[in-house]
Amino acid sequence: MSETILEVRDLKKHFPIRRGLLRRVVGQVKAVDGVSFSIRKGETLALVGESGCGKTTAARCILRAYAPTGGSIKFKVEGREVELAGLKRRELRPLRRHIQMVFQDPYSSLNPRMVVGDIIGEPMLINGMSDAVARRRRVEELMELVQLPRAYYNRFPHAFSGGQRQRIGIARALSLNPSLIVADEPVSALDVSVQAQILNLMLDLQDQLGLTYLFVAHDLSVVKHVSDRVAVMYVGRIVELAETEALFERPLHPYTEALLSAAPTPVPGAVSNRIVLEREIADPANPPPGCSFHPRCRYATDVCRQVLPELQEAEPGRLVACHRAKELSLAGVGAAEHVVA
Amino acid sequence: MAQIDSEKYAVATQLQLTWWRFRRHKLAMISIVLLLLFYLLAIFADFLATTDPHATDARTSYIAPQGIHLFDDNGFNPHVYGIKGQRDMKTFKLVYTIDPSRKVYIDFFGRGYEYNLFGLLSTDIHLMTLKNAERGDGIYLLGTDLLGRDLWSRLVVATRVSLTIGLVGVTISLFLGVLLGGISAVYGGMVDTVIQRVIEVIRSMPTIPLWLGLAAALPNDWSVLQIYFAITIIISLLAWTDLARVVRGKFLALKEEEFVMAAELAGASQGRIIFRHMLPSFASHIIAAVSLALPAMIISETSLSFLGLGLRPPAISWGILLQDAQNIQTLALAPWLLVSAIPVVVVILAFNFLGDGLRDAADPYG
Amino acid sequence: MADPILSVRDLKTQFFGPEGIVRAVDGVDFDVYEGRTLGVVGESGCGKSVTARSVLGIVDRPGRVVGGSIMLRPAGGGPAIDLARLTNEEMRKYRGPEIALVFQEPMASFSQHYTIGNQIGEGIKLHMGLDERAAKKRSIELLDMVGVPQAARRVDDYPFQLSGGLRQRVMIAMALSCDPRVLIADEPTTALDVTTQAQILDLLRSLQQQKGLAIILITHDMGVIAEMAHDVSVMYLGRAVETGTVKEIFEAPRHPYTRALLRSIPTVLAKPRTRLPTIAGSIPHPFDRPKGCSYHPRCAEIIGAVCETAEPPAVDTDDGRQVRCFLHGGMEAAKAGVAA
Ligand SMILES: Nc1ncnc2c1ncn2[C@@H]1O[C@H](COP(=O)(O)OP(=O)(O)O)[C@@H](O)[C@H]1O
Ligand SMILES: Nc1ncnc2c1ncn2[C@@H]1O[C@H](COP(=O)(O)OP(=O)(O)O)[C@@H](O)[C@H]1O
Ligand code: SF4
Ligand SMILES: [Mg+2]
Ligand SMILES: [Mg+2]
């Protein structure tokens, strides 16, 4: 097994809720509340869950766009291990080049006032590559890598489609040869047909360049195509973590089961046995006691309503946070009910 | 219609895109031409003036507007008619009227009163002066006022004063607005709260009484120039709040943009983020806000002066000219004095159209 | 099958912009039946929303319906009415009580200054002549029907107080407020999570069963189509390139575009880390509509010179399906056209 490059332990990010003229703190949105996982070099770890469960917040803490409220983020860079959690802005700047991000919104993520070449070259310029000729050569290489015609160097982002913009965003993220790329829902805003192009591109780049991805998504069908392992998040916590194949075939957490069942399948009439999750994700400012999934869980018992289940190893390589994980036998995909009616 | 040239569009800079969009606004285009003309007029005000705008003469009181005649018996020979005094047989008062029998010829680039061009070059050359003038003769394009001063000459000089007050005022409020709005947005927290509260307090004050109060507090013995600057500062002290809000709002919105986060995550310094990534995005909004603040400034000065609380004679501004046209009797006697209202209306409207056009065109991606 | 409620033929809508004419919808045909869902699918920019707006007579300026017919069969029988010929004033009678629209982005289609109760009640008062109290009562019933919890309390909320899923439910309640017979849902779940999407689709299905609604469901997601549609119309660059029942489209797609779309869907059934087949390139800008078959630059099964020069006509195949592709006929007509 290859080495671990990122080790997140008990990561917390609470946003204070302020009210009134004096802006007193009246509560905390516990957007991320004790998340732990690690990422190995060269793999793709997917972080999935409904919107509002804290995926973006967790990703931004790791990127240190946010200062975490608690926990540790150990990152291997150039052979040594750095604790990112407590670093100041100034201390972070030289480290930033090693973790780069691909954004969800292909529109907001590119500066409309800069041409494509400058957008992709900007990180290199910031990090001291001041030779314009060399920079341009590298930008063109990157454009080729993400399959954008070099001739588009001087175009502005408004002239590109969503899919092409996402390629620009990926080229920018690659420009500094980062050891980890955090992609926050990189295909959620795209048409299904364009999603496939971007997913393939990300897979190809990973094979060519040995990239490591933290891939955030809310759609398990997308995750299935890119990830090696999957962490399922619910209200600020990870509820299940497993190898992709195992998780899809035999989920251990009822929430994973429901997410799998909600993913649309391109087979007419396959919905008959869908588990439709009732209501909405719990409010992270005021999560329910016990297992935060219990109000929507069809297997919930009394203990679920009172005791918070810990994330534990259920089987080698599989973690799950559910009191009933051992006794339940949940439906994955490929099971009979998903075959055409 | 022809296909659009998509390559041209794709590599167009923000300025080009804005311009292309702006061009489609007919009214804004007309307005910008008009405003340019007005500012040219302001720059060359003294050159264009036909007589000394301060010179009074009882003989030429309330002379009606007078056209220029281009031809005489000898062909092209621009001239105006002379002025003659006549006793009114009922009131036995001497009235001065136009005397078509006497031609006074126009001298182009002739010499008149002395003035400073751009405040540097002392000269006495004017576009039009008179050659064989007798006392009282003049080119009264827009007529004269009670004191016999030429309205056209006064109007061009007033235009200079009123338009520059707007510019100076906007510059001051832009400086304050960008500085305080920027500080408010960058530092946030307590600083932001304080600045925002101050803005709210200022904005909640009724402006007219406040101006009146401040303007009335100006010492009587101040020179025209001092009063001019004092008034500009009073006006802009109140106007910067709008700009500060635009800057702060736009800044905060941009801070949330993902491309700004991308720059930060690439390791960019705070200064680079602001100047390279954020400023270009809201420069256009500031320009639009400025073009809407300008007419407000001009109106403020005009109203203050009109009420006798802004600039005071012998200064000349639109407000002061309108002050002369204040009462009904004067207007019955000399309706042409109302002409001073036209540039005010035209300039204010033009600025508003221009502002609308700019605001629409400013965000070519929006 | 009974007669269609709504029958659209050769619909054409164009935008007359300063840069030129955009043929956003360029000859679309479809039929919608009571109790059935027509799925309209295609990539962004292919004209789905403009089609929906044309049917409702709410195309944004500088756009205009320039051709075709939109025949609505009236509730009480009688001859069909061509909505394309109605004035805006006349159209208002049909918008709401006959045909209603659910938008993709519910936030943008609500006013932020009125409670949701006010906004639902608006249409009810207008079309049903109810007073304030009765309208509010009906609003609460509607919210209840679309599964908004504690409807009686929520009716006084403002749109920004609701989550995305709830907003979409309220949007549906608003659309249903005047008991329309045709509901057009324009990407109702594109902005939502898969879980919320499942809830909303479930709701639409059960409403259809209760009320016999005819639904036009617009989406770019074949997965949603598979789940919801009875009939499918696949659009490309302003045209329907293939129509058929959902089973036919998924089991035996004919148009190369349909096939490519189907292949490119990510699915939970896939093997982990498998690459998806993709459609080459991207949808062209509407100004640069390719000559011949507008799909030919991206088509994997292109028939050389023919597809590049001639436009494939809509061919009705024996089994009642329609395809616009030379692989499935129309070649004779094209040759005749070239020869002529
Ligand atoms: N800057 C913030 N201030 C306050 N609350 C926030 C902030 N960012 C996110 N949240 C809250 O944290 C929760 C998790 O949000 P997010 O991480 O964006 O979720 P996801 O990416 O999974 O959709 C949400 O309830 C959201 O409202
Ligand atoms: N208001 C408008 N002005 C000009 N063109 C428009 C306008 N609305 C839509 N279009 C054009 O019509 C085409 C179809 O758009 P639309 O129906 O919104 O696509 P879809 O809903 O399938 O994504 C697009 O090419 C778009 O550029
Ligand atoms: S702990 Fe209980 S409520 Fe939570 S997921 Fe497991 S069974 Fe459901
Ligand atoms: Mg997110
Ligand atoms: Mg659309």
mmCIF file of C-alpha atoms in Angstrom, chain C residues 83-238:
data_model
loop_
_atom_site.group_PDB
_atom_site.id
_atom_site.type_symbol
_atom_site.label_atom_id
_atom_site.label_comp_id
_atom_site.label_asym_id
_atom_site.label_seq_id
_atom_site.Cartn_x
_atom_site.Cartn_y
_atom_site.Cartn_z
ATOM 1 C CA LEU C 83 -52.326 28.734 -28.522
ATOM 2 C CA ALA C 84 -49.726 30.056 -30.949
ATOM 3 C CA ARG C 85 -52.361 32.340 -32.422
ATOM 4 C CA LEU C 86 -53.714 33.804 -29.222
ATOM 5 C CA THR C 87 -52.917 37.302 -28.091
ATOM 6 C CA ASN C 88 -51.152 37.747 -24.826
ATOM 7 C CA GLU C 89 -54.432 38.825 -23.254
ATOM 8 C CA GLU C 90 -56.284 35.711 -24.435
ATOM 9 C CA MET C 91 -53.389 33.479 -23.455
ATOM 10 C CA ARG C 92 -53.654 34.592 -19.851
ATOM 11 C CA LYS C 93 -56.894 32.584 -19.529
ATOM 12 C CA TYR C 94 -55.033 29.376 -20.267
ATOM 13 C CA ARG C 95 -51.873 30.002 -18.300
ATOM 14 C CA GLY C 96 -52.586 28.537 -14.881
ATOM 15 C CA PRO C 97 -55.963 26.865 -15.289
ATOM 16 C CA GLU C 98 -54.890 24.845 -18.352
ATOM 17 C CA ILE C 99 -51.105 24.840 -18.513
ATOM 18 C CA ALA C 100 -48.699 25.686 -15.721
ATOM 19 C CA LEU C 101 -44.939 25.834 -15.457
ATOM 20 C CA VAL C 102 -42.475 24.782 -12.775
ATOM 21 C CA PHE C 103 -39.116 26.510 -13.218
ATOM 22 C CA GLN C 104 -35.666 25.107 -12.678
ATOM 23 C CA GLU C 105 -34.538 27.757 -10.249
ATOM 24 C CA PRO C 106 -37.363 28.316 -7.809
ATOM 25 C CA MET C 107 -35.496 31.108 -6.025
ATOM 26 C CA ALA C 108 -35.491 33.246 -9.149
ATOM 27 C CA SER C 109 -39.171 32.719 -9.825
ATOM 28 C CA PHE C 110 -40.413 33.853 -6.446
ATOM 29 C CA SER C 111 -40.656 37.392 -5.262
ATOM 30 C CA GLN C 112 -38.630 37.806 -2.100
ATOM 31 C CA HIS C 113 -41.009 40.369 -0.647
ATOM 32 C CA TYR C 114 -44.174 38.325 -0.306
ATOM 33 C CA THR C 115 -44.922 35.239 1.728
ATOM 34 C CA ILE C 116 -45.344 32.028 -0.188
ATOM 35 C CA GLY C 117 -49.000 32.046 0.839
ATOM 36 C CA ASN C 118 -49.445 35.420 -0.816
ATOM 37 C CA GLN C 119 -47.796 34.241 -3.972
ATOM 38 C CA ILE C 120 -49.788 31.035 -4.261
ATOM 39 C CA GLY C 121 -52.984 32.915 -3.386
ATOM 40 C CA GLU C 122 -52.393 35.479 -6.125
ATOM 41 C CA GLY C 123 -53.235 33.101 -8.972
ATOM 42 C CA ILE C 124 -56.089 31.510 -7.052
ATOM 43 C CA LYS C 125 -57.775 34.843 -6.461
ATOM 44 C CA LEU C 126 -57.300 35.829 -10.065
ATOM 45 C CA HIS C 127 -58.507 32.668 -11.756
ATOM 46 C CA MET C 128 -60.923 31.171 -9.254
ATOM 47 C CA GLY C 129 -62.397 34.341 -7.874
ATOM 48 C CA LEU C 130 -61.848 33.353 -4.262
ATOM 49 C CA ASP C 131 -61.523 35.936 -1.505
ATOM 50 C CA GLU C 132 -58.463 36.414 0.711
ATOM 51 C CA ARG C 133 -59.484 33.900 3.390
ATOM 52 C CA ALA C 134 -60.564 31.193 0.996
ATOM 53 C CA ALA C 135 -57.426 31.695 -1.054
ATOM 54 C CA LYS C 136 -55.260 31.247 2.021
ATOM 55 C CA LYS C 137 -57.134 28.118 3.000
ATOM 56 C CA ARG C 138 -56.618 26.736 -0.455
ATOM 57 C CA SER C 139 -52.926 27.666 -0.350
ATOM 58 C CA ILE C 140 -52.554 25.655 2.831
ATOM 59 C CA GLU C 141 -54.319 22.690 1.249
ATOM 60 C CA LEU C 142 -52.019 22.915 -1.740
ATOM 61 C CA LEU C 143 -48.887 23.086 0.420
ATOM 62 C CA ASP C 144 -50.160 20.096 2.323
ATOM 63 C CA MET C 145 -50.762 18.242 -0.882
ATOM 64 C CA VAL C 146 -47.202 18.777 -2.110
ATOM 65 C CA GLY C 147 -45.845 17.551 1.206
ATOM 66 C CA VAL C 148 -44.742 20.774 2.879
ATOM 67 C CA PRO C 149 -44.664 19.896 6.581
ATOM 68 C CA GLN C 150 -46.737 22.119 8.903
ATOM 69 C CA ALA C 151 -48.311 23.844 5.922
ATOM 70 C CA ALA C 152 -50.490 26.101 8.067
ATOM 71 C CA ARG C 153 -47.385 27.639 9.617
ATOM 72 C CA ARG C 154 -45.191 27.562 6.534
ATOM 73 C CA VAL C 155 -47.723 29.460 4.467
ATOM 74 C CA ASP C 156 -46.506 32.666 6.110
ATOM 75 C CA ASP C 157 -42.831 32.024 5.378
ATOM 76 C CA TYR C 158 -40.838 33.965 2.826
ATOM 77 C CA PRO C 159 -39.144 32.047 0.021
ATOM 78 C CA PHE C 160 -35.631 32.592 1.420
ATOM 79 C CA GLN C 161 -36.629 30.818 4.607
ATOM 80 C CA LEU C 162 -37.117 27.544 2.743
ATOM 81 C CA SER C 163 -34.611 24.917 1.646
ATOM 82 C CA GLY C 164 -34.153 24.140 -2.027
ATOM 83 C CA GLY C 165 -36.351 21.072 -1.890
ATOM 84 C CA LEU C 166 -39.156 22.842 -0.064
ATOM 85 C CA ARG C 167 -38.994 25.748 -2.474
ATOM 86 C CA GLN C 168 -39.437 23.380 -5.365
ATOM 87 C CA ARG C 169 -42.460 21.864 -3.610
ATOM 88 C CA VAL C 170 -43.940 25.320 -3.126
ATOM 89 C CA MET C 171 -43.272 26.061 -6.793
ATOM 90 C CA ILE C 172 -45.211 22.928 -7.700
ATOM 91 C CA ALA C 173 -48.033 23.936 -5.348
ATOM 92 C CA MET C 174 -48.167 27.297 -7.067
ATOM 93 C CA ALA C 175 -48.272 25.686 -10.489
ATOM 94 C CA LEU C 176 -51.084 23.404 -9.396
ATOM 95 C CA SER C 177 -53.075 26.147 -7.695
ATOM 96 C CA CYS C 178 -55.558 26.499 -10.558
ATOM 97 C CA ASP C 179 -55.833 22.808 -11.319
ATOM 98 C CA PRO C 180 -54.066 22.778 -14.667
ATOM 99 C CA ARG C 181 -54.399 19.812 -16.976
ATOM 100 C CA VAL C 182 -50.874 20.168 -18.351
ATOM 101 C CA LEU C 183 -47.863 20.717 -16.113
ATOM 102 C CA ILE C 184 -44.569 21.694 -17.674
ATOM 103 C CA ALA C 185 -41.638 21.046 -15.354
ATOM 104 C CA ASP C 186 -38.442 22.673 -16.653
ATOM 105 C CA GLU C 187 -35.511 20.888 -15.024
ATOM 106 C CA PRO C 188 -37.341 20.767 -11.696
ATOM 107 C CA THR C 189 -34.589 18.794 -9.993
ATOM 108 C CA THR C 190 -31.392 19.909 -11.680
ATOM 109 C CA ALA C 191 -30.454 22.187 -8.792
ATOM 110 C CA LEU C 192 -31.239 19.544 -6.185
ATOM 111 C CA ASP C 193 -29.486 16.640 -4.515
ATOM 112 C CA VAL C 194 -30.253 13.126 -5.642
ATOM 113 C CA THR C 195 -32.196 12.471 -2.454
ATOM 114 C CA THR C 196 -34.334 15.581 -2.804
ATOM 115 C CA GLN C 197 -34.648 14.862 -6.508
ATOM 116 C CA ALA C 198 -36.065 11.459 -5.671
ATOM 117 C CA GLN C 199 -38.607 13.119 -3.365
ATOM 118 C CA ILE C 200 -39.716 15.652 -5.972
ATOM 119 C CA LEU C 201 -39.979 13.075 -8.745
ATOM 120 C CA ASP C 202 -41.998 10.887 -6.397
ATOM 121 C CA LEU C 203 -44.311 13.804 -5.715
ATOM 122 C CA LEU C 204 -44.802 14.528 -9.409
ATOM 123 C CA ARG C 205 -45.602 10.882 -10.047
ATOM 124 C CA SER C 206 -48.179 10.685 -7.298
ATOM 125 C CA LEU C 207 -49.790 13.977 -8.344
ATOM 126 C CA GLN C 208 -50.076 12.631 -11.835
ATOM 127 C CA GLN C 209 -51.782 9.508 -10.579
ATOM 128 C CA GLN C 210 -54.214 11.491 -8.425
ATOM 129 C CA LYS C 211 -55.134 14.112 -10.990
ATOM 130 C CA GLY C 212 -54.419 12.543 -14.335
ATOM 131 C CA LEU C 213 -52.025 15.399 -15.114
ATOM 132 C CA ALA C 214 -50.274 15.518 -18.421
ATOM 133 C CA ILE C 215 -46.654 16.346 -17.628
ATOM 134 C CA ILE C 216 -43.906 17.662 -19.847
ATOM 135 C CA LEU C 217 -40.713 16.962 -17.954
ATOM 136 C CA ILE C 218 -37.656 18.783 -19.250
ATOM 137 C CA THR C 219 -34.250 17.516 -18.198
ATOM 138 C CA HIS C 220 -30.734 16.877 -19.419
ATOM 139 C CA ASP C 221 -30.537 13.703 -17.362
ATOM 140 C CA MET C 222 -31.445 10.408 -19.029
ATOM 141 C CA GLY C 223 -31.665 8.832 -15.584
ATOM 142 C CA VAL C 224 -34.573 11.123 -14.705
ATOM 143 C CA ILE C 225 -36.204 10.346 -18.040
ATOM 144 C CA ALA C 226 -35.906 6.616 -17.446
ATOM 145 C CA GLU C 227 -37.566 7.041 -14.117
ATOM 146 C CA MET C 228 -40.373 9.395 -15.042
ATOM 147 C CA ALA C 229 -41.259 9.497 -18.702
ATOM 148 C CA HIS C 230 -43.759 7.496 -20.686
ATOM 149 C CA ASP C 231 -42.871 9.154 -23.951
ATOM 150 C CA VAL C 232 -39.559 10.750 -24.824
ATOM 151 C CA SER C 233 -38.492 13.435 -27.203
ATOM 152 C CA VAL C 234 -34.741 13.872 -27.647
ATOM 153 C CA MET C 235 -33.770 17.388 -28.685
ATOM 154 C CA TYR C 236 -30.648 18.633 -30.408
ATOM 155 C CA LEU C 237 -30.100 22.243 -31.502
ATOM 156 C CA GLY C 238 -33.747 23.242 -31.537
#
